[in-house]
Short mmCIF file of C-alpha atoms and ligand atoms in Angstrom, two decimals:
data_model
loop_
_atom_site.label_atom_id
_atom_site.label_comp_id
_atom_site.label_asym_id
_atom_site.label_seq_id
_atom_site.Cartn_x
_atom_site.Cartn_y
_atom_site.Cartn_z
CA MET O 923 -6.01 -7.24 37.46
CA PRO O 924 -9.60 -5.98 36.23
CA ASN O 925 -12.84 -6.44 37.59
CA GLN O 926 -14.83 -7.17 34.34
CA PRO O 927 -13.01 -10.36 32.13
CA TRP O 928 -10.65 -9.54 30.34
CA ILE O 929 -11.73 -8.58 26.51
CA ASP O 930 -9.68 -10.34 24.75
CA LEU O 931 -8.74 -8.58 21.46
CA ARG O 932 -5.35 -10.84 20.57
CA SER O 933 -7.21 -13.32 18.03
CA ASP O 934 -9.89 -15.15 16.93
CA THR O 935 -8.16 -17.88 18.04
CA VAL O 936 -9.16 -17.47 21.42
CA THR O 937 -13.08 -18.32 21.00
CA LYS O 938 -14.64 -20.76 22.90
CA PRO O 939 -17.02 -23.15 21.68
CA ASN O 940 -20.68 -22.44 22.16
CA GLU O 941 -23.52 -24.22 23.89
CA LYS O 942 -24.36 -25.97 21.04
CA MET O 943 -20.86 -26.97 19.74
CA ARG O 944 -20.70 -28.32 23.09
CA ALA O 945 -23.70 -30.38 23.29
CA ALA O 946 -23.06 -31.61 19.67
CA MET O 947 -19.47 -32.77 20.70
CA ALA O 948 -20.84 -34.44 23.72
CA ALA O 949 -23.48 -36.54 21.66
CA ALA O 950 -21.07 -36.68 19.09
CA GLU O 951 -21.06 -40.36 16.85
CA VAL O 952 -17.22 -41.21 16.59
CA GLY O 953 -14.62 -44.08 15.27
CA ASP O 954 -10.98 -44.27 14.13
CA ASP O 955 -10.40 -42.02 11.66
CA VAL O 956 -6.79 -42.92 11.22
CA TYR O 957 -9.16 -46.31 9.87
CA GLY O 958 -11.54 -43.65 8.26
CA GLU O 959 -14.02 -45.09 10.46
CA ASP O 960 -14.99 -41.26 12.59
CA PRO O 961 -18.14 -40.89 10.76
CA THR O 962 -18.65 -37.23 12.03
CA VAL O 963 -14.93 -36.47 10.84
CA ASN O 964 -15.92 -38.08 7.16
CA LEU O 965 -19.20 -36.05 7.58
CA LEU O 966 -17.25 -32.64 8.02
CA GLU O 967 -14.77 -33.62 4.74
CA ARG O 968 -17.62 -34.23 2.73
CA LYS O 969 -19.30 -30.78 3.84
CA ALA O 970 -15.99 -28.78 3.59
CA ALA O 971 -15.48 -30.27 0.43
CA GLU O 972 -19.05 -29.54 -0.98
CA VAL O 973 -19.01 -25.95 0.48
CA PHE O 974 -15.74 -25.09 -1.67
CA GLY O 975 -16.44 -27.19 -4.28
CA LYS O 976 -13.44 -29.34 -4.48
CA GLU O 977 -13.52 -33.08 -4.58
CA ALA O 978 -12.01 -33.67 -1.03
CA ALA O 979 -11.18 -32.38 1.91
CA LEU O 980 -8.74 -33.58 5.04
CA PHE O 981 -9.50 -32.47 8.78
CA VAL O 982 -5.81 -31.08 10.46
CA PRO O 983 -5.73 -30.25 13.95
CA THR O 984 -4.30 -26.56 12.90
CA GLY O 985 -3.74 -24.16 9.81
CA THR O 986 -0.27 -24.67 10.51
CA MET O 987 -0.26 -28.70 9.52
CA GLY O 988 -2.28 -27.85 6.42
CA ASN O 989 -0.29 -25.29 5.02
CA THR O 990 2.69 -27.65 5.30
CA ILE O 991 0.86 -30.21 3.91
CA ALA O 992 -0.36 -28.49 0.95
CA ILE O 993 3.33 -26.92 0.59
CA LYS O 994 4.90 -30.52 0.36
CA LEU O 995 1.92 -31.94 -1.78
CA HIS O 996 3.02 -29.38 -4.51
CA THR O 997 6.82 -28.90 -4.38
CA HIS O 998 9.81 -31.17 -3.91
CA HIS O 999 12.72 -30.18 -2.44
CA GLY O 1000 14.57 -27.83 -3.36
CA GLU O 1001 12.18 -25.69 -5.11
CA GLU O 1002 10.92 -21.84 -4.28
CA VAL O 1003 7.71 -21.10 -2.91
CA ILE O 1004 6.32 -17.66 -3.52
CA CYS O 1005 4.54 -16.32 -1.24
CA GLU O 1006 4.04 -12.53 0.30
CA ALA O 1007 6.88 -10.90 2.08
CA ARG O 1008 4.22 -10.77 5.74
CA SER O 1009 2.76 -13.96 5.02
CA HIS O 1010 2.07 -16.75 7.49
CA VAL O 1011 3.63 -19.54 5.83
CA LEU O 1012 7.18 -16.87 5.74
CA ASP O 1013 6.67 -15.53 9.36
CA TRP O 1014 4.79 -17.79 11.24
CA GLU O 1015 4.69 -21.35 10.88
CA LEU O 1016 8.22 -22.33 12.03
CA SER O 1017 10.10 -22.71 8.78
CA MET O 1018 7.82 -25.95 7.98
CA MET O 1019 8.27 -25.07 4.54
CA ALA O 1020 11.88 -25.64 4.55
CA TRP O 1021 11.96 -28.35 7.34
CA PHE O 1022 9.08 -30.50 6.14
CA ALA O 1023 8.94 -29.83 1.86
CA GLY O 1024 12.86 -29.06 2.05
CA CYS O 1025 11.86 -25.49 -0.23
CA VAL O 1026 12.63 -22.10 0.06
CA ALA O 1027 10.29 -18.99 0.37
CA ARG O 1028 10.77 -16.58 -2.77
CA ALA O 1029 9.17 -13.18 -0.58
CA ILE O 1030 7.57 -10.12 -2.74
CA PRO O 1031 6.61 -7.57 -0.44
CA ALA O 1032 3.35 -6.19 -1.27
CA GLU O 1033 1.91 -3.00 1.16
CA ASP O 1034 -1.61 -4.53 1.14
CA GLY O 1035 -0.53 -7.72 1.39
CA ILE O 1036 -2.32 -8.42 -1.94
CA LEU O 1037 0.00 -10.13 -4.83
CA THR O 1038 -1.14 -9.67 -8.29
CA TRP O 1039 0.41 -11.33 -11.38
CA THR O 1040 2.87 -8.63 -12.42
CA ARG O 1041 4.83 -8.79 -9.53
CA ILE O 1042 4.61 -12.77 -9.16
CA GLU O 1043 5.77 -13.31 -12.81
CA LYS O 1044 8.68 -11.41 -12.25
CA ALA O 1045 9.52 -13.45 -8.85
CA ILE O 1046 9.28 -16.63 -11.44
CA ARG O 1047 12.82 -18.50 -11.71
CA SER O 1048 13.53 -21.89 -13.73
CA TYR O 1049 15.48 -24.68 -13.36
CA GLY O 1050 19.27 -23.67 -13.90
CA PRO O 1051 22.84 -23.79 -12.99
CA HIS O 1052 22.08 -21.18 -10.48
CA ASN O 1053 18.84 -21.51 -10.11
CA ALA O 1054 15.86 -23.45 -8.05
CA PRO O 1055 12.62 -23.34 -9.61
CA THR O 1056 9.89 -22.00 -8.64
CA THR O 1057 7.03 -24.52 -8.65
CA LEU O 1058 4.11 -23.10 -6.36
CA ILE O 1059 2.28 -19.72 -5.38
CA CYS O 1060 0.72 -19.12 -1.90
CA LEU O 1061 -1.94 -16.44 -1.56
CA GLU O 1062 -3.13 -15.56 2.09
CA ASN O 1063 -6.84 -14.54 1.76
CA THR O 1064 -7.35 -13.02 3.85
CA HIS O 1065 -4.02 -11.07 4.69
CA ASN O 1066 -3.51 -11.55 8.17
CA MET O 1067 -0.47 -8.94 8.99
CA ALA O 1068 -1.41 -6.77 6.18
CA GLY O 1069 -5.04 -6.49 8.52
CA GLY O 1070 -7.22 -8.87 7.09
CA THR O 1071 -7.27 -7.36 3.46
CA VAL O 1072 -9.00 -9.20 0.96
CA TYR O 1073 -8.09 -10.67 -2.14
CA PRO O 1074 -10.03 -9.68 -5.47
CA VAL O 1075 -11.63 -12.72 -6.88
CA GLU O 1076 -10.10 -11.39 -10.39
CA ALA O 1077 -6.54 -11.30 -8.98
CA ILE O 1078 -6.90 -14.95 -7.86
CA ASP O 1079 -8.45 -15.92 -11.70
CA GLU O 1080 -5.42 -14.38 -13.09
CA ILE O 1081 -2.71 -15.15 -11.17
CA CYS O 1082 -4.35 -19.00 -11.06
CA GLN O 1083 -4.48 -19.37 -15.21
CA ASN O 1084 -1.01 -17.65 -15.54
CA ALA O 1085 0.57 -19.86 -12.67
CA HIS O 1086 -1.07 -22.72 -14.23
CA SER O 1087 -0.14 -22.21 -18.31
CA ARG O 1088 3.70 -21.93 -16.43
CA GLY O 1089 3.31 -25.18 -14.61
CA LEU O 1090 2.92 -23.69 -11.43
CA LYS O 1091 0.40 -24.72 -8.61
CA VAL O 1092 -1.67 -22.06 -6.23
CA HIS O 1093 -2.38 -22.77 -2.83
CA ILE O 1094 -4.47 -20.29 -0.45
CA ASP O 1095 -3.99 -20.05 3.09
CA GLY O 1096 -7.53 -19.24 3.92
CA ALA O 1097 -7.35 -19.22 7.25
CA ARG O 1098 -9.64 -16.58 7.59
CA ILE O 1099 -11.39 -17.23 3.69
CA PHE O 1100 -14.49 -16.97 5.19
CA ASN O 1101 -14.08 -13.12 6.71
CA ALA O 1102 -12.82 -12.64 3.09
CA ALA O 1103 -16.31 -13.88 1.59
CA THR O 1104 -18.33 -12.32 3.54
CA ALA O 1105 -16.47 -8.70 3.05
CA ILE O 1106 -16.53 -9.26 -0.95
CA GLN O 1107 -20.22 -11.24 -0.61
CA THR O 1108 -19.17 -14.05 -2.79
CA PRO O 1109 -19.03 -17.58 -2.09
CA VAL O 1110 -16.17 -19.22 -0.87
CA SER O 1111 -16.47 -21.70 -3.92
CA ARG O 1112 -16.38 -18.92 -6.35
CA ILE O 1113 -13.54 -17.28 -4.44
CA THR O 1114 -11.01 -20.41 -4.06
CA LYS O 1115 -12.53 -21.85 -7.51
CA ASN O 1116 -9.37 -22.04 -9.80
CA ALA O 1117 -6.72 -23.17 -7.18
CA ASP O 1118 -5.37 -26.34 -6.35
CA SER O 1119 -5.74 -26.10 -2.72
CA VAL O 1120 -7.18 -24.40 -0.04
CA MET O 1121 -6.68 -24.38 3.76
CA PHE O 1122 -9.41 -22.84 5.96
CA CYS O 1123 -9.25 -22.80 9.71
CA LEU O 1124 -12.55 -23.70 12.07
CA SER O 1125 -11.16 -22.51 14.73
CA LYS O 1126 -10.34 -18.95 14.06
CA GLY O 1127 -13.67 -16.37 13.43
CA LEU O 1128 -15.91 -19.75 12.83
CA GLY O 1129 -15.06 -20.32 16.48
CA ALA O 1130 -14.43 -23.90 17.25
CA PRO O 1131 -12.29 -24.98 19.49
CA VAL O 1132 -9.80 -27.20 17.45
CA GLY O 1133 -9.34 -27.59 13.60
CA SER O 1134 -8.52 -26.68 9.99
CA MET O 1135 -9.52 -28.39 6.84
CA LEU O 1136 -7.37 -29.14 3.46
CA VAL O 1137 -9.17 -29.15 -0.15
CA GLY O 1138 -7.73 -30.32 -2.97
CA THR O 1139 -8.29 -33.17 -5.27
CA GLU O 1140 -9.00 -37.40 -4.39
CA GLU O 1141 -5.34 -37.60 -5.45
CA ALA O 1142 -4.10 -34.20 -3.36
CA ILE O 1143 -6.19 -34.71 -0.37
CA GLY O 1144 -5.56 -38.84 -0.31
CA ARG O 1145 -1.84 -38.48 -0.05
CA GLY O 1146 -2.14 -35.23 1.86
CA ARG O 1147 -3.52 -38.06 4.32
CA LEU O 1148 -0.62 -39.75 4.80
CA PHE O 1149 1.48 -36.57 4.94
CA ARG O 1150 -1.04 -35.71 8.30
CA LYS O 1151 0.02 -39.13 9.67
CA ARG O 1152 3.69 -38.36 9.38
CA LEU O 1153 3.55 -35.04 10.96
CA GLY O 1154 1.41 -36.64 14.01
CA GLY O 1155 -2.42 -35.79 12.42
CA GLY O 1156 -3.89 -38.85 13.18
CA MET O 1157 -6.33 -38.19 15.76
CA ARG O 1158 -8.59 -41.17 15.97
CA GLN O 1159 -12.20 -40.06 17.81
CA ALA O 1160 -11.71 -37.24 16.50
CA GLY O 1161 -15.37 -37.28 16.15
CA VAL O 1162 -15.60 -35.23 19.08
CA LEU O 1163 -14.07 -32.19 17.10
CA ALA O 1164 -15.22 -32.25 13.96
CA ALA O 1165 -19.07 -32.30 15.67
CA ALA O 1166 -18.06 -28.56 16.40
CA GLY O 1167 -16.21 -28.07 13.30
CA LEU O 1168 -19.79 -29.09 11.25
CA ILE O 1169 -21.71 -26.23 13.69
CA ALA O 1170 -18.65 -23.61 13.05
CA LEU O 1171 -18.77 -24.45 8.95
CA THR O 1172 -22.40 -24.24 8.50
CA GLU O 1173 -24.08 -21.61 11.17
CA ALA O 1174 -20.55 -19.48 11.76
CA PRO O 1175 -20.01 -17.88 8.57
CA GLN O 1176 -23.26 -15.66 8.51
CA ARG O 1177 -22.48 -13.99 12.06
CA LEU O 1178 -18.63 -13.04 10.46
CA GLU O 1179 -20.41 -9.24 9.85
CA HIS O 1180 -21.20 -8.58 13.15
CA ASP O 1181 -17.09 -8.75 14.08
CA HIS O 1182 -16.64 -7.06 10.70
CA ALA O 1183 -18.76 -4.30 12.15
CA ASN O 1184 -17.05 -4.35 15.70
CA ALA O 1185 -13.80 -3.77 13.91
CA ARG O 1186 -15.14 -0.76 11.73
CA PHE O 1187 -16.39 0.78 14.93
CA LEU O 1188 -12.45 -0.06 16.85
CA ALA O 1189 -10.75 1.73 13.88
CA ASP O 1190 -12.94 4.89 13.73
CA ARG O 1191 -12.28 5.17 17.31
CA LEU O 1192 -9.06 4.65 17.38
CA ALA O 1193 -8.67 6.99 14.06
CA ALA O 1194 -10.17 10.31 16.50
CA ILE O 1195 -7.16 9.41 19.05
CA GLU O 1196 -4.06 11.83 19.21
CA GLY O 1197 -0.91 9.71 18.35
CA ILE O 1198 -2.69 6.74 16.93
CA GLY O 1199 -1.86 5.90 13.61
CA ILE O 1200 -4.49 4.04 11.43
CA ASN O 1201 -6.30 4.29 8.16
CA PRO O 1202 -10.01 3.45 9.06
CA ALA O 1203 -10.76 2.39 5.02
CA ASN O 1204 -8.24 -0.03 5.04
CA VAL O 1205 -10.03 -2.16 7.63
CA LYS O 1206 -12.27 -4.79 5.45
CA THR O 1207 -13.02 -7.74 7.56
CA ASN O 1208 -11.89 -9.01 11.58
CA ILE O 1209 -8.29 -7.42 11.90
CA VAL O 1210 -7.30 -4.06 12.92
CA ILE O 1211 -3.64 -2.66 12.85
CA PHE O 1212 -2.52 0.48 14.30
CA ASP O 1213 0.79 1.94 14.84
CA VAL O 1214 0.86 3.81 18.42
CA SER O 1215 4.71 4.91 17.74
CA ALA O 1216 3.74 8.61 17.73
CA LEU O 1217 2.86 8.28 21.50
CA GLY O 1218 6.66 7.48 22.08
CA LEU O 1219 6.61 4.33 23.27
CA THR O 1220 6.81 0.62 21.62
CA ALA O 1221 3.53 -0.95 20.72
CA GLN O 1222 4.72 -3.62 23.70
CA GLU O 1223 4.76 -1.26 25.96
CA PHE O 1224 1.07 -0.25 24.93
CA SER O 1225 0.46 -4.28 24.74
CA ALA O 1226 1.34 -3.85 28.93
CA ALA O 1227 -0.65 -0.92 29.42
CA LEU O 1228 -3.55 -1.88 28.23
CA LYS O 1229 -3.50 -5.22 29.63
CA THR O 1230 -3.24 -3.48 32.90
CA GLN O 1231 -6.98 -2.30 32.12
CA GLY O 1232 -8.45 -5.27 31.23
CA VAL O 1233 -7.67 -5.03 27.70
CA LEU O 1234 -5.57 -8.19 26.07
CA ALA O 1235 -3.83 -7.10 22.63
CA ASN O 1236 -0.73 -7.97 20.74
CA ALA O 1237 2.01 -6.37 19.44
CA ILE O 1238 2.72 -7.22 15.86
CA ASN O 1239 6.13 -5.32 15.91
CA GLU O 1240 8.04 -2.66 17.57
CA THR O 1241 5.32 -0.14 16.04
CA HIS O 1242 2.50 -1.75 15.51
CA MET O 1243 -0.34 -3.24 17.15
CA ARG O 1244 -3.42 -5.46 16.34
CA LEU O 1245 -6.62 -6.05 17.37
CA VAL O 1246 -9.32 -9.21 16.24
CA THR O 1247 -12.73 -9.01 16.89
CA HIS O 1248 -14.55 -12.06 16.94
CA ALA O 1249 -17.60 -13.94 18.61
CA ASP O 1250 -16.63 -14.01 21.86
CA VAL O 1251 -16.27 -10.03 21.90
CA SER O 1252 -19.90 -7.86 21.69
CA ARG O 1253 -19.92 -4.47 20.60
CA GLN O 1254 -20.71 -2.88 24.44
CA GLN O 1255 -16.79 -4.64 25.07
CA CYS O 1256 -15.47 -2.97 21.38
CA GLU O 1257 -16.83 0.56 23.58
CA ILE O 1258 -15.60 -0.63 26.65
CA ALA O 1259 -11.77 -1.16 24.74
CA ALA O 1260 -12.37 1.99 22.49
CA GLU O 1261 -12.32 4.00 25.71
CA ILE O 1262 -9.21 1.95 27.42
CA LEU O 1263 -7.16 2.28 24.18
CA ALA O 1264 -7.83 5.98 24.33
CA GLY O 1265 -7.24 6.56 27.83
CA VAL O 1266 -3.97 4.35 27.73
CA ALA O 1267 -2.83 6.59 24.94
CA GLN O 1268 -3.82 10.17 26.28
CA ASN O 1269 -1.99 9.27 29.44
CA THR O 1270 1.34 8.48 27.68
CA VAL O 1271 0.82 11.42 26.22
CA ALA O 1272 0.47 13.37 28.93
CA GLN O 1273 3.72 12.04 30.09
CA VAL O 1274 5.81 12.31 27.12
CA ALA O 1275 4.52 16.52 27.15
CA ILE O 1276 5.85 16.48 31.14
N1 TLP D 286 -2.69 -17.18 12.30
C1 TLP D 286 -2.42 -16.59 14.69
C2 TLP D 286 -1.08 -16.59 15.04
O1 TLP D 286 -0.14 -17.53 14.68
C3 TLP D 286 -0.47 -15.59 14.00
C4 TLP D 286 -3.08 -15.17 14.64
O2 TLP D 286 -3.68 -15.33 15.70
O3 TLP D 286 -4.06 -14.83 13.84
N2 TLP D 286 -2.58 -18.88 8.26
C5 TLP D 286 -3.48 -17.68 8.87
C6 TLP D 286 -3.07 -16.61 7.95
C7 TLP D 286 -2.78 -17.38 10.07
O4 TLP D 286 -3.36 -16.12 10.51
C8 TLP D 286 -2.82 -18.67 11.00
C9 TLP D 286 -2.71 -18.62 12.97
C10 TLP D 286 -2.72 -19.80 10.40
C11 TLP D 286 -2.63 -20.18 8.80
C12 TLP D 286 -2.23 -21.12 10.91
O5 TLP D 286 -3.13 -21.29 11.76
P1 TLP D 286 -2.88 -22.62 13.34
O6 TLP D 286 -2.51 -21.25 14.42
O7 TLP D 286 -4.24 -23.45 13.67
O8 TLP D 286 -1.84 -23.50 12.95
#
């Protein structure tokens, strides 16, 4: 156990509500949201719709539930959903796409996680004696497992316009869409203008303790409300959570640039460590992914060694680690973490040499 508190770089999901959020939660006006009577939830939903320039929004407990509902809204059983090969909807949501919507993922690998219309078009299938039809395209922005990469707005526009002309829908898993917006200095409403629905998380970089939003048309969100109930997401006096969500939505986007600067700082430091593979130029938001295989140990072993020194960081596979910066990790903690990372790597190199 470290003498200092943990430096927790496992995810931006670990952030704790700040004092202002806690005070707002304690004072929140509440009602039964299943009756549509929670004023704070209603306010959050109106505000989210307004920020995204969409007709309506739905407060859901998790990003996974938001994506699950969106996929169900845009598809029927026995259809195909195009997504990137390492996307969250495919790899990290317990196959909810299959379980709840009855759909199959048609995965397209992209080194940087960013799909283009040229790639998507080749993967579209129409209904036939051997083929299930494609009806939905899911884009992940930022792309988590590709290292927080960001879609150019033009790429999303092109995908949406072509998809719509082919009768397909586009859903954006925008768990970290505000990080994308910060990186390219473009409002979320512009980035997602042509998408049919967007899920974004209040509980990641924005710092709320719980909650995500699904935004889209009035009609889709109305149906989504029923799917939320089916999934057990009718949360009753959820205004206590929405109160923190409102602060997250209105105040937190402005501070994400600090997280991005901390991620760039960590990436630069990592690039100087012998045996660690990273290109700092690829770090655009708050996620830093690096290769430890040249150190002669697995990412799981590297993670365990860091933990003994007080740094928490996740392995994402045998060879790669992920660091995520967020509101509860300061520059000073990043400096300490960088020294600990260098120390663990040097120790390993020394041991391999013996
Ligand atoms: N991501 C989590 C883990 O599940 C991997 C993390 O620590 O990054 N979309 C994307 C792109 C996400 O990164 C996540 C969570 C979700 C959806 C799901 O959100 P939750 O955890 O609220 O269900």
